[in-house]
GROMACS .gro file of C-alpha atoms in nm:
model
  442
    1MET     CA    1  -4.000 -10.158  17.649
    2SER     CA    2  -3.822 -10.383  17.479
    3ASP     CA    3  -3.488 -10.275  17.291
    4PRO     CA    4  -3.495 -10.237  16.900
    5ARG     CA    5  -3.145 -10.267  16.892
    6ALA     CA    6  -3.215 -10.693  16.923
    7ARG     CA    7  -3.500 -10.739  16.749
    8ALA     CA    8  -3.502 -10.586  16.369
    9PRO     CA    9  -3.447 -10.721  16.129
   10PHE     CA   10  -3.078 -10.793  16.000
   11CYS     CA   11  -3.021 -10.771  15.538
   12GLN     CA   12  -2.707 -10.778  15.457
   13SER     CA   13  -2.718 -10.465  15.267
   14GLU     CA   14  -2.785 -10.296  15.627
   15ALA     CA   15  -2.717 -10.307  15.950
   16LEU     CA   16  -2.839 -10.137  16.296
   17PHE     CA   17  -2.729  -9.814  16.398
   18SER     CA   18  -2.634  -9.921  16.704
   19THR     CA   19  -2.335 -10.045  16.578
   20TYR     CA   20  -2.234  -9.666  16.474
   21PRO     CA   21  -2.121  -9.556  16.777
   22PHE     CA   22  -2.139  -9.231  16.695
   23LEU     CA   23  -2.508  -9.177  16.636
   24ALA     CA   24  -2.799  -9.123  16.890
   25LEU     CA   25  -3.137  -9.165  16.949
   26ASP     CA   26  -3.185  -9.062  17.263
   27ASP     CA   27  -3.569  -8.948  17.263
   28LEU     CA   28  -3.628  -9.322  17.175
   29SER     CA   29  -3.704  -9.432  17.521
   30GLY     CA   30  -3.972  -9.174  17.588
   31LEU     CA   31  -4.205  -9.367  17.276
   32PRO     CA   32  -4.456  -9.596  17.383
   33GLU     CA   33  -4.374  -9.993  17.241
   34GLN     CA   34  -4.575 -10.002  16.992
   35ASP     CA   35  -4.452  -9.660  16.834
   36VAL     CA   36  -4.124  -9.850  16.855
   37GLN     CA   37  -4.202 -10.144  16.703
   38PHE     CA   38  -4.428  -9.959  16.404
   39LEU     CA   39  -4.036  -9.756  16.345
   40GLU     CA   40  -3.864 -10.075  16.411
   41LEU     CA   41  -4.085 -10.276  16.078
   42ASN     CA   42  -4.022  -9.950  15.903
   43GLY     CA   43  -3.650 -10.047  15.914
   44CYS     CA   44  -3.675  -9.674  16.037
   45PHE     CA   45  -3.341  -9.841  16.265
   46HIS     CA   46  -3.190  -9.907  15.969
   47LEU     CA   47  -2.885  -9.772  15.769
   48PRO     CA   48  -2.640  -9.923  15.477
   49LEU     CA   49  -2.304 -10.042  15.609
   50ARG     CA   50  -2.035  -9.910  15.609
   51PRO     CA   51  -1.923  -9.853  15.228
   52ILE     CA   52  -2.207  -9.822  15.091
   53GLN     CA   53  -2.320  -9.556  15.396
   54GLU     CA   54  -1.955  -9.396  15.313
   55GLU     CA   55  -2.056  -9.351  14.932
   56PHE     CA   56  -2.415  -9.189  15.012
   57VAL     CA   57  -2.175  -8.964  15.236
   58HIS     CA   58  -1.889  -8.850  15.042
   59GLN     CA   59  -2.214  -8.721  14.766
   60TYR     CA   60  -2.432  -8.510  15.001
   61PHE     CA   61  -2.061  -8.355  15.108
   62LEU     CA   62  -1.981  -8.347  14.679
   63TYR     CA   63  -2.323  -8.173  14.593
   64ILE     CA   64  -2.586  -8.099  14.864
   65HIS     CA   65  -2.291  -7.945  15.143
   66PRO     CA   66  -2.185  -7.659  14.907
   67CYS     CA   67  -2.531  -7.493  14.904
   68TYR     CA   68  -2.632  -7.582  15.208
   69PRO     CA   69  -2.358  -7.605  15.478
   70LEU     CA   70  -2.603  -7.675  15.762
   71MET     CA   71  -2.303  -7.831  15.973
   72ASP     CA   72  -1.944  -7.812  16.046
   73GLU     CA   73  -1.807  -8.091  15.788
   74GLY     CA   74  -1.467  -8.103  15.952
   75GLU     CA   75  -1.722  -8.168  16.308
   76PHE     CA   76  -1.905  -8.499  16.077
   77TRP     CA   77  -1.599  -8.639  15.994
   78SER     CA   78  -1.474  -8.636  16.303
   79MET     CA   79  -1.776  -8.805  16.480
   80TYR     CA   80  -1.818  -9.035  16.178
   81LEU     CA   81  -1.465  -9.165  16.144
   82ASP     CA   82  -1.450  -9.200  16.555
   83ARG     CA   83  -1.163  -8.951  16.592
   84ASP     CA   84  -1.416  -8.781  16.900
   85ARG     CA   85  -1.437  -9.087  17.100
   86ARG     CA   86  -1.016  -9.164  17.065
   87ARG     CA   87  -0.979  -8.793  17.162
   88GLY     CA   88  -1.217  -8.860  17.481
   89ARG     CA   89  -1.446  -8.660  17.352
   90GLU     CA   90  -1.833  -8.824  17.336
   91LYS     CA   91  -1.990  -8.630  17.075
   92THR     CA   92  -2.219  -8.776  16.863
   93MET     CA   93  -2.511  -8.693  16.551
   94SER     CA   94  -2.890  -8.771  16.545
   95LEU     CA   95  -3.031  -9.083  16.418
   96LEU     CA   96  -3.291  -8.883  16.252
   97LEU     CA   97  -3.029  -8.620  16.101
   98LEU     CA   98  -2.852  -8.919  15.950
   99GLN     CA   99  -3.161  -9.108  15.749
  100ALA     CA  100  -3.228  -8.715  15.630
  101MET     CA  101  -2.859  -8.687  15.463
  102LEU     CA  102  -2.928  -9.033  15.326
  103PHE     CA  103  -3.242  -8.900  15.110
  104ALA     CA  104  -3.088  -8.592  14.970
  105SER     CA  105  -2.800  -8.742  14.867
  106SER     CA  106  -2.956  -9.077  14.738
  107ALA     CA  107  -2.987  -8.844  14.388
  108PHE     CA  108  -2.700  -8.853  14.349
  109VAL     CA  109  -2.557  -9.219  14.416
  110SER     CA  110  -2.465  -9.397  14.093
  111PRO     CA  111  -2.745  -9.689  14.004
  112ALA     CA  112  -2.438  -9.897  14.038
  113VAL     CA  113  -2.454  -9.842  14.391
  114LEU     CA  114  -2.756  -9.843  14.498
  115LYS     CA  115  -2.830 -10.193  14.252
  116ASN     CA  116  -2.571 -10.374  14.524
  117ALA     CA  117  -2.674 -10.176  14.768
  118GLY     CA  118  -3.004 -10.375  14.729
  119TYR     CA  119  -3.181 -10.080  14.611
  120SER     CA  120  -3.335 -10.087  14.257
  121GLY     CA  121  -3.279  -9.745  14.169
  122VAL     CA  122  -3.294  -9.395  14.341
  123LYS     CA  123  -3.674  -9.334  14.334
  124VAL     CA  124  -3.677  -9.629  14.541
  125ALA     CA  125  -3.425  -9.551  14.760
  126ARG     CA  126  -3.485  -9.208  14.759
  127GLY     CA  127  -3.906  -9.330  14.901
  128ILE     CA  128  -3.672  -9.567  15.168
  129PHE     CA  129  -3.486  -9.295  15.313
  130TYR     CA  130  -3.738  -9.042  15.270
  131ARG     CA  131  -4.019  -9.274  15.499
  132ARG     CA  132  -3.770  -9.380  15.707
  133ALA     CA  133  -3.656  -9.072  15.811
  134LYS     CA  134  -4.052  -8.921  15.837
  135LEU     CA  135  -4.158  -9.183  16.042
  136LEU     CA  136  -3.819  -9.104  16.297
  137PHE     CA  137  -3.950  -8.675  16.275
  138ASP     CA  138  -4.327  -8.757  16.271
  139PHE     CA  139  -4.288  -9.044  16.568
  140GLY     CA  140  -4.086  -8.741  16.822
  141VAL     CA  141  -3.752  -8.966  16.840
  142GLU     CA  142  -3.566  -8.595  16.869
  143SER     CA  143  -3.657  -8.322  17.053
  144ASP     CA  144  -3.343  -8.064  16.977
  145PRO     CA  145  -3.497  -7.831  16.751
  146PHE     CA  146  -3.212  -7.719  16.662
  147THR     CA  147  -3.134  -8.073  16.470
  148LYS     CA  148  -3.495  -8.095  16.345
  149ALA     CA  149  -3.449  -7.742  16.161
  150GLN     CA  150  -3.173  -7.964  15.971
  151ALA     CA  151  -3.322  -8.256  15.886
  152ALA     CA  152  -3.654  -8.089  15.779
  153LEU     CA  153  -3.461  -7.867  15.568
  154LEU     CA  154  -3.248  -8.172  15.379
  155LEU     CA  155  -3.600  -8.326  15.364
  156THR     CA  156  -3.720  -8.024  15.117
  157PHE     CA  157  -3.614  -8.230  14.852
  158GLN     CA  158  -3.899  -8.417  14.844
  159PHE     CA  159  -4.098  -8.389  14.545
  160SER     CA  160  -4.353  -8.632  14.413
  161ALA     CA  161  -4.712  -8.694  14.261
  162ALA     CA  162  -4.781  -8.748  14.611
  163GLU     CA  163  -4.706  -8.533  14.792
  164PRO     CA  164  -4.611  -8.200  14.546
  165HIS     CA  165  -4.607  -7.970  14.832
  166ALA     CA  166  -4.424  -8.165  15.063
  167GLY     CA  167  -4.101  -7.896  15.016
  168SER     CA  168  -4.259  -7.628  15.102
  169LEU     CA  169  -4.402  -7.802  15.445
  170TRP     CA  170  -4.100  -7.929  15.503
  171LEU     CA  171  -3.922  -7.591  15.504
  172SER     CA  172  -4.217  -7.433  15.745
  173THR     CA  173  -4.155  -7.683  15.978
  174GLY     CA  174  -3.759  -7.597  15.968
  175ILE     CA  175  -3.808  -7.308  15.991
  176GLN     CA  176  -4.045  -7.279  16.268
  177ASN     CA  177  -3.754  -7.523  16.456
  178ALA     CA  178  -3.513  -7.282  16.357
  179ILE     CA  179  -3.691  -6.983  16.520
  180VAL     CA  180  -3.722  -7.219  16.866
  181ALA     CA  181  -3.374  -7.271  16.848
  182GLN     CA  182  -3.313  -6.904  16.770
  183THR     CA  183  -3.059  -6.967  16.432
  184HIS     CA  184  -3.218  -6.634  16.345
  185THR     CA  185  -3.118  -6.424  16.600
  186PHE     CA  186  -2.691  -6.492  16.499
  187GLN     CA  187  -2.614  -6.152  16.480
  188ALA     CA  188  -2.714  -6.068  16.849
  189PRO     CA  189  -2.472  -5.975  16.997
  190GLY     CA  190  -2.307  -6.210  17.325
  191SER     CA  191  -2.306  -6.555  17.175
  192SER     CA  192  -1.968  -6.716  17.078
  193THR     CA  193  -1.797  -6.753  16.751
  194ALA     CA  194  -1.863  -7.119  16.768
  195LEU     CA  195  -2.285  -7.049  16.825
  196LYS     CA  196  -2.247  -6.767  16.599
  197ARG     CA  197  -2.101  -6.965  16.320
  198ARG     CA  198  -2.360  -7.283  16.391
  199ASN     CA  199  -2.664  -7.072  16.359
  200LYS     CA  200  -2.550  -6.843  16.031
  201ARG     CA  201  -2.510  -7.141  15.851
  202LEU     CA  202  -2.857  -7.264  15.912
  203TRP     CA  203  -2.977  -6.984  15.912
  204TRP     CA  204  -2.841  -6.883  15.619
  205SER     CA  205  -2.913  -7.284  15.451
  206LEU     CA  206  -3.299  -7.214  15.529
  207TYR     CA  207  -3.351  -6.873  15.384
  208TRP     CA  208  -3.143  -6.992  15.060
  209ARG     CA  209  -3.408  -7.244  15.025
  210ASP     CA  210  -3.690  -7.070  15.029
  211ARG     CA  211  -3.552  -6.835  14.733
  212VAL     CA  212  -3.520  -7.185  14.565
  213LEU     CA  213  -3.856  -7.311  14.612
  214THR     CA  214  -4.039  -7.003  14.541
  215LEU     CA  215  -3.856  -6.942  14.231
  216GLY     CA  216  -3.918  -7.310  14.105
  217LEU     CA  217  -4.283  -7.289  14.293
  218ARG     CA  218  -4.400  -6.949  14.191
  219LYS     CA  219  -4.487  -6.919  14.570
  220PRO     CA  220  -4.481  -6.617  14.841
  221LEU     CA  221  -4.178  -6.651  15.047
  222GLN     CA  222  -4.209  -6.732  15.381
  223ILE     CA  223  -3.914  -6.606  15.516
  224THR     CA  224  -4.033  -6.221  15.400
  225PRO     CA  225  -3.848  -5.903  15.458
  226SER     CA  226  -4.169  -5.816  15.741
  227SER     CA  227  -4.085  -6.104  15.966
  228PHE     CA  228  -3.660  -6.092  15.941
  229ASN     CA  229  -3.376  -5.878  15.858
  230VAL     CA  230  -3.276  -5.965  15.523
  231GLN     CA  231  -2.970  -5.737  15.583
  232LEU     CA  232  -2.781  -6.000  15.681
  233ASP     CA  233  -2.419  -6.139  15.713
  234LEU     CA  234  -2.381  -6.327  15.420
  235LEU     CA  235  -2.172  -6.656  15.478
  236THR     CA  236  -1.777  -6.597  15.425
  237GLN     CA  237  -1.431  -6.786  15.421
  238ASP     CA  238  -1.477  -6.691  15.839
  239ASP     CA  239  -1.757  -6.888  15.881
  240MET     CA  240  -1.614  -7.166  15.692
  241ILE     CA  241  -1.244  -7.162  15.773
  242ASP     CA  242  -1.234  -7.456  16.005
  243GLU     CA  243  -1.390  -7.702  15.722
  244ALA     CA  244  -1.066  -7.611  15.407
  245HIS     CA  245  -0.811  -7.823  15.575
  246HIS     CA  246  -1.150  -8.112  15.683
  247SER     CA  247  -1.260  -8.225  15.393
  248PHE     CA  248  -1.289  -8.535  15.323
  249VAL     CA  249  -1.398  -8.451  15.000
  250TYR     CA  250  -1.244  -8.128  14.818
  251ASP     CA  251  -0.878  -7.995  14.871
  252PRO     CA  252  -0.857  -7.651  15.019
  253LYS     CA  253  -0.789  -7.476  14.759
  254THR     CA  254  -1.152  -7.609  14.587
  255LYS     CA  255  -1.305  -7.555  14.927
  256ARG     CA  256  -1.208  -7.212  14.966
  257HIS     CA  257  -1.309  -7.119  14.560
  258LEU     CA  258  -1.653  -7.330  14.742
  259THR     CA  259  -1.694  -7.060  14.957
  260ASP     CA  260  -1.652  -6.828  14.734
  261ILE     CA  261  -1.963  -6.913  14.521
  262LEU     CA  262  -2.158  -6.982  14.854
  263THR     CA  263  -2.081  -6.567  14.942
  264PHE     CA  264  -2.253  -6.516  14.603
  265GLN     CA  265  -2.539  -6.718  14.687
  266CYS     CA  266  -2.590  -6.503  14.975
  267ARG     CA  267  -2.534  -6.220  14.799
  268LEU     CA  268  -2.816  -6.348  14.520
  269GLY     CA  269  -3.062  -6.433  14.802
  270ILE     CA  270  -3.101  -6.122  14.910
  271LEU     CA  271  -3.164  -5.982  14.593
  272LEU     CA  272  -3.392  -6.306  14.507
  273THR     CA  273  -3.617  -6.140  14.770
  274GLU     CA  274  -3.686  -5.835  14.678
  275VAL     CA  275  -3.788  -6.003  14.266
  276LEU     CA  276  -3.985  -6.251  14.416
  277ALA     CA  277  -4.126  -6.002  14.697
  278LEU     CA  278  -4.279  -5.876  14.351
  279THR     CA  279  -4.360  -6.185  14.097
  280TYR     CA  280  -4.492  -6.394  14.394
  281GLY     CA  281  -4.615  -6.178  14.663
  282PRO     CA  282  -4.938  -6.130  14.853
  283SER     CA  283  -4.990  -5.858  14.570
  284SER     CA  284  -4.819  -5.952  14.246
  285PHE     CA  285  -5.143  -5.949  14.092
  286ASP     CA  286  -5.341  -5.727  14.248
  287PRO     CA  287  -5.626  -5.627  14.028
  288THR     CA  288  -5.695  -5.277  14.109
  289TYR     CA  289  -5.383  -5.172  14.042
  290SER     CA  290  -5.357  -4.752  14.058
  291LEU     CA  291  -5.142  -4.568  13.825
  292ASP     CA  292  -4.930  -4.466  14.013
  293HIS     CA  293  -4.929  -4.853  14.272
  294PHE     CA  294  -4.845  -4.951  13.851
  295GLU     CA  295  -4.589  -4.687  13.788
  296ALA     CA  296  -4.405  -4.716  14.217
  297THR     CA  297  -4.358  -5.128  14.057
  298LEU     CA  298  -4.257  -5.104  13.715
  299SER     CA  299  -3.963  -4.874  13.904
  300GLN     CA  300  -3.888  -5.162  14.149
  301MET     CA  301  -3.887  -5.396  13.902
  302ARG     CA  302  -3.607  -5.163  13.730
  303THR     CA  303  -3.399  -5.164  14.071
  304ALA     CA  304  -3.406  -5.541  14.080
  305ARG     CA  305  -3.297  -5.602  13.701
  306ALA     CA  306  -3.013  -5.307  13.786
  307ARG     CA  307  -2.897  -5.485  14.070
  308LEU     CA  308  -2.969  -5.841  13.904
  309ALA     CA  309  -2.725  -5.735  13.640
  310ARG     CA  310  -2.473  -5.581  13.868
  311TRP     CA  311  -2.480  -5.924  14.081
  312LYS     CA  312  -2.396  -6.073  13.734
  313GLU     CA  313  -2.105  -5.895  13.704
  314ASP     CA  314  -1.917  -5.933  13.967
  315ALA     CA  315  -2.017  -6.260  13.973
  316GLU     CA  316  -1.831  -6.259  13.609
  317ALA     CA  317  -1.560  -6.151  13.722
  318ALA     CA  318  -1.520  -6.405  14.060
  319PHE     CA  319  -1.658  -6.692  13.835
  320TYR     CA  320  -1.491  -6.662  13.443
  321VAL     CA  321  -1.222  -6.927  13.518
  322PHE     CA  322  -1.459  -7.187  13.670
  323LEU     CA  323  -1.654  -7.143  13.331
  324GLY     CA  324  -1.351  -7.182  13.080
  325ASP     CA  325  -1.182  -7.449  12.914
  326GLY     CA  326  -1.277  -7.689  13.251
  327HIS     CA  327  -0.864  -7.680  13.412
  328THR     CA  328  -1.070  -7.620  13.735
  329HIS     CA  329  -1.273  -7.865  13.993
  330ARG     CA  330  -1.520  -8.019  13.797
  331SER     CA  331  -1.776  -7.932  14.132
  332LEU     CA  332  -1.686  -7.505  14.041
  333THR     CA  333  -1.810  -7.534  13.710
  334LEU     CA  334  -2.095  -7.720  13.866
  335PHE     CA  335  -2.234  -7.446  14.172
  336SER     CA  336  -2.106  -7.203  13.938
  337SER     CA  337  -2.306  -7.286  13.616
  338LEU     CA  338  -2.622  -7.388  13.876
  339ILE     CA  339  -2.620  -7.027  14.099
  340TYR     CA  340  -2.616  -6.836  13.731
  341ILE     CA  341  -2.912  -7.089  13.609
  342TYR     CA  342  -3.082  -6.935  13.936
  343ALA     CA  343  -3.012  -6.555  13.855
  344TYR     CA  344  -3.202  -6.586  13.487
  345ALA     CA  345  -3.476  -6.719  13.645
  346ALA     CA  346  -3.469  -6.492  13.811
  347GLN     CA  347  -3.471  -6.246  13.525
  348ILE     CA  348  -3.723  -6.390  13.366
  349ALA     CA  349  -3.958  -6.407  13.579
  350LEU     CA  350  -3.906  -6.024  13.688
  351GLY     CA  351  -3.932  -5.938  13.237
  352ASN     CA  352  -4.269  -6.172  13.223
  353HIS     CA  353  -4.427  -6.026  13.509
  354GLU     CA  354  -4.319  -5.674  13.453
  355ALA     CA  355  -4.487  -5.727  13.036
  356LEU     CA  356  -4.820  -5.891  13.187
  357ILE     CA  357  -4.895  -5.644  13.423
  358ILE     CA  358  -4.768  -5.394  13.133
  359GLU     CA  359  -5.066  -5.535  12.906
  360ARG     CA  360  -5.304  -5.548  13.152
  361MET     CA  361  -5.227  -5.170  13.275
  362GLN     CA  362  -5.225  -5.112  12.891
  363LYS     CA  363  -5.599  -5.177  12.780
  364GLY     CA  364  -5.775  -4.928  12.630
  365VAL     CA  365  -5.469  -4.637  12.728
  366THR     CA  366  -5.116  -4.620  12.611
  367LEU     CA  367  -4.894  -4.608  12.939
  368LEU     CA  368  -4.572  -4.718  12.746
  369ASP     CA  369  -4.406  -4.710  12.455
  370ASP     CA  370  -4.342  -4.981  12.239
  371SER     CA  371  -3.957  -4.947  12.322
  372ALA     CA  372  -4.026  -5.105  12.716
  373LEU     CA  373  -4.183  -5.423  12.619
  374ARG     CA  374  -3.902  -5.423  12.378
  375SER     CA  375  -3.614  -5.373  12.585
  376ILE     CA  376  -3.765  -5.658  12.826
  377GLY     CA  377  -3.808  -5.865  12.613
  378GLU     CA  378  -3.419  -5.866  12.466
  379GLU     CA  379  -3.367  -5.936  12.823
  380LEU     CA  380  -3.572  -6.199  12.796
  381SER     CA  381  -3.430  -6.361  12.531
  382HIS     CA  382  -3.090  -6.318  12.636
  383ALA     CA  383  -3.172  -6.475  12.970
  384THR     CA  384  -3.290  -6.763  12.794
  385THR     CA  385  -3.001  -6.779  12.586
  386GLU     CA  386  -2.764  -6.758  12.844
  387THR     CA  387  -2.958  -7.057  13.022
  388THR     CA  388  -2.937  -7.290  12.787
  389ARG     CA  389  -2.618  -7.222  12.708
  390LEU     CA  390  -2.519  -7.270  13.073
  391VAL     CA  391  -2.669  -7.649  13.017
  392ARG     CA  392  -2.496  -7.764  12.743
  393LEU     CA  393  -2.209  -7.675  12.909
  394ILE     CA  394  -2.303  -7.928  13.198
  395VAL     CA  395  -2.390  -8.169  12.958
  396LYS     CA  396  -2.090  -8.141  12.798
  397GLN     CA  397  -1.867  -8.110  13.112
  398GLY     CA  398  -2.107  -8.464  13.195
  399LEU     CA  399  -2.185  -8.289  13.481
  400THR     CA  400  -2.597  -8.373  13.444
  401GLN     CA  401  -2.600  -8.640  13.681
  402HIS     CA  402  -2.524  -8.405  13.980
  403LEU     CA  403  -2.726  -8.151  13.915
  404PRO     CA  404  -3.078  -8.113  14.181
  405ILE     CA  405  -3.349  -8.358  14.052
  406SER     CA  406  -3.548  -7.960  14.087
  407VAL     CA  407  -3.340  -7.785  13.812
  408ILE     CA  408  -3.550  -7.885  13.579
  409ALA     CA  409  -3.820  -7.554  13.735
  410TYR     CA  410  -3.573  -7.375  13.633
  411ILE     CA  411  -3.406  -7.478  13.315
  412ALA     CA  412  -3.769  -7.587  13.138
  413PHE     CA  413  -3.906  -7.265  12.955
  414PRO     CA  414  -3.554  -7.154  12.839
  415LEU     CA  415  -3.487  -7.464  12.671
  416MET     CA  416  -3.835  -7.501  12.553
  417LEU     CA  417  -3.795  -7.172  12.311
  418SER     CA  418  -3.402  -7.266  12.268
  419SER     CA  419  -3.562  -7.556  12.063
  420LEU     CA  420  -3.879  -7.360  11.950
  421ASP     CA  421  -3.603  -7.177  11.806
  422ASP     CA  422  -3.401  -7.398  11.631
  423LYS     CA  423  -3.722  -7.564  11.482
  424ILE     CA  424  -3.816  -7.196  11.321
  425SER     CA  425  -3.478  -7.140  11.188
  426SER     CA  426  -3.500  -7.466  11.041
  427ASP     CA  427  -3.833  -7.391  10.852
  428ASP     CA  428  -3.735  -7.124  10.799
  429ALA     CA  429  -3.391  -7.235  10.638
  430GLN     CA  430  -3.600  -7.529  10.493
  431THR     CA  431  -3.824  -7.285  10.324
  432GLU     CA  432  -3.526  -7.002  10.120
  433SER     CA  433  -3.411  -7.359   9.996
  434ASP     CA  434  -3.731  -7.476   9.891
  435ARG     CA  435  -3.732  -7.091   9.723
  436ASP     CA  436  -3.425  -7.109   9.620
  437LEU     CA  437  -3.490  -7.449   9.400
  438LYS     CA  438  -3.807  -7.322   9.270
  439GLU     CA  439  -3.685  -7.007   9.079
  440GLN     CA  440  -3.357  -7.254   8.970
  441ARG     CA  441  -3.611  -7.479   8.767
  442THR     CA  442  -3.821  -7.175   8.636
   0.00000   0.00000   0.00000
């Protein structure tokens, strides 16, 4: 078999992966010659030059890693900066995983950097890195299930008209590989602390991604309470302690605050399990609801709403300083706002579903008085108002370019209602003004 490193074409803004000692492709030798050539032709063995590559990596740890800590940041930098080799250790990472990281982070790299690197825009860069990572995955250049689960999770950030369900499919692939790697058993006794933390971080990342995708796409959960224990140990400072002083993008204090937000994210993920099972589960729109089932479902929804309210109270006490006058790191404002947006999106989904089943069950018979629907309406109004306020805060802080692309799924409805309210208020004010003017003339 020919050596792909010698045959792959170079360009000014890219280099072969073999120029980076920390990268490995251990399973490449098992591929047929024509597969290797195909991967070569599609640039799968190429990476941006180091200065450009570092910009991608920095954006990854700034804006993806805080929510999805699927690897140890300190270990990554040790490999990336060749510290392990200088210390006599030969740790490497998969080219597949790095290509997936470049894809996921490309949405946060500035257009100027992308243009200088030879990519005409964000969409083009995302398309290039997604195709490379996907081909490496599909052609089996990586056999380790843990690494494949990491890469698949990052590829869930693919959204396009051509592949509308790509995110869900990659998530399913990631979960399957994580199960093969036994990451879901991180709470079982007998594992070393390092292995437990490694598995715990990846499983929680998949767990949270499942909730986010379900909330945005309105599909059933893939990691369900009936299949896996949802009373998981939360990610805490103890799990992230090795990173606090080994980050190249955040200072130790900010890293600790980000971990606090991550812990609240885990708590919200557990609450979303119940909310999403009620709103988008297999029986959420069962037309054969009996009265007993109806009352039991309403009771479950009220319990879920109460738990969400308690979570928000706790989060407000912890996050208020991050949502204030801008004297904290901007990323703390970004991620605390984002987690609130998810919580309000869940509240809106729950309220809409509750109102729907009440209306459906009350056809021809009054089961509840109007106060129940009014209460739901007030909660929906509050959730949409707060979401709009958070979006305005993000805009004011100049953080909109750092939001995930999928955030539109959670803010579109509140922003639309807010816009309609503003339009109606403006029309009402104009009508009142015209009426006053007419009265003055008469």
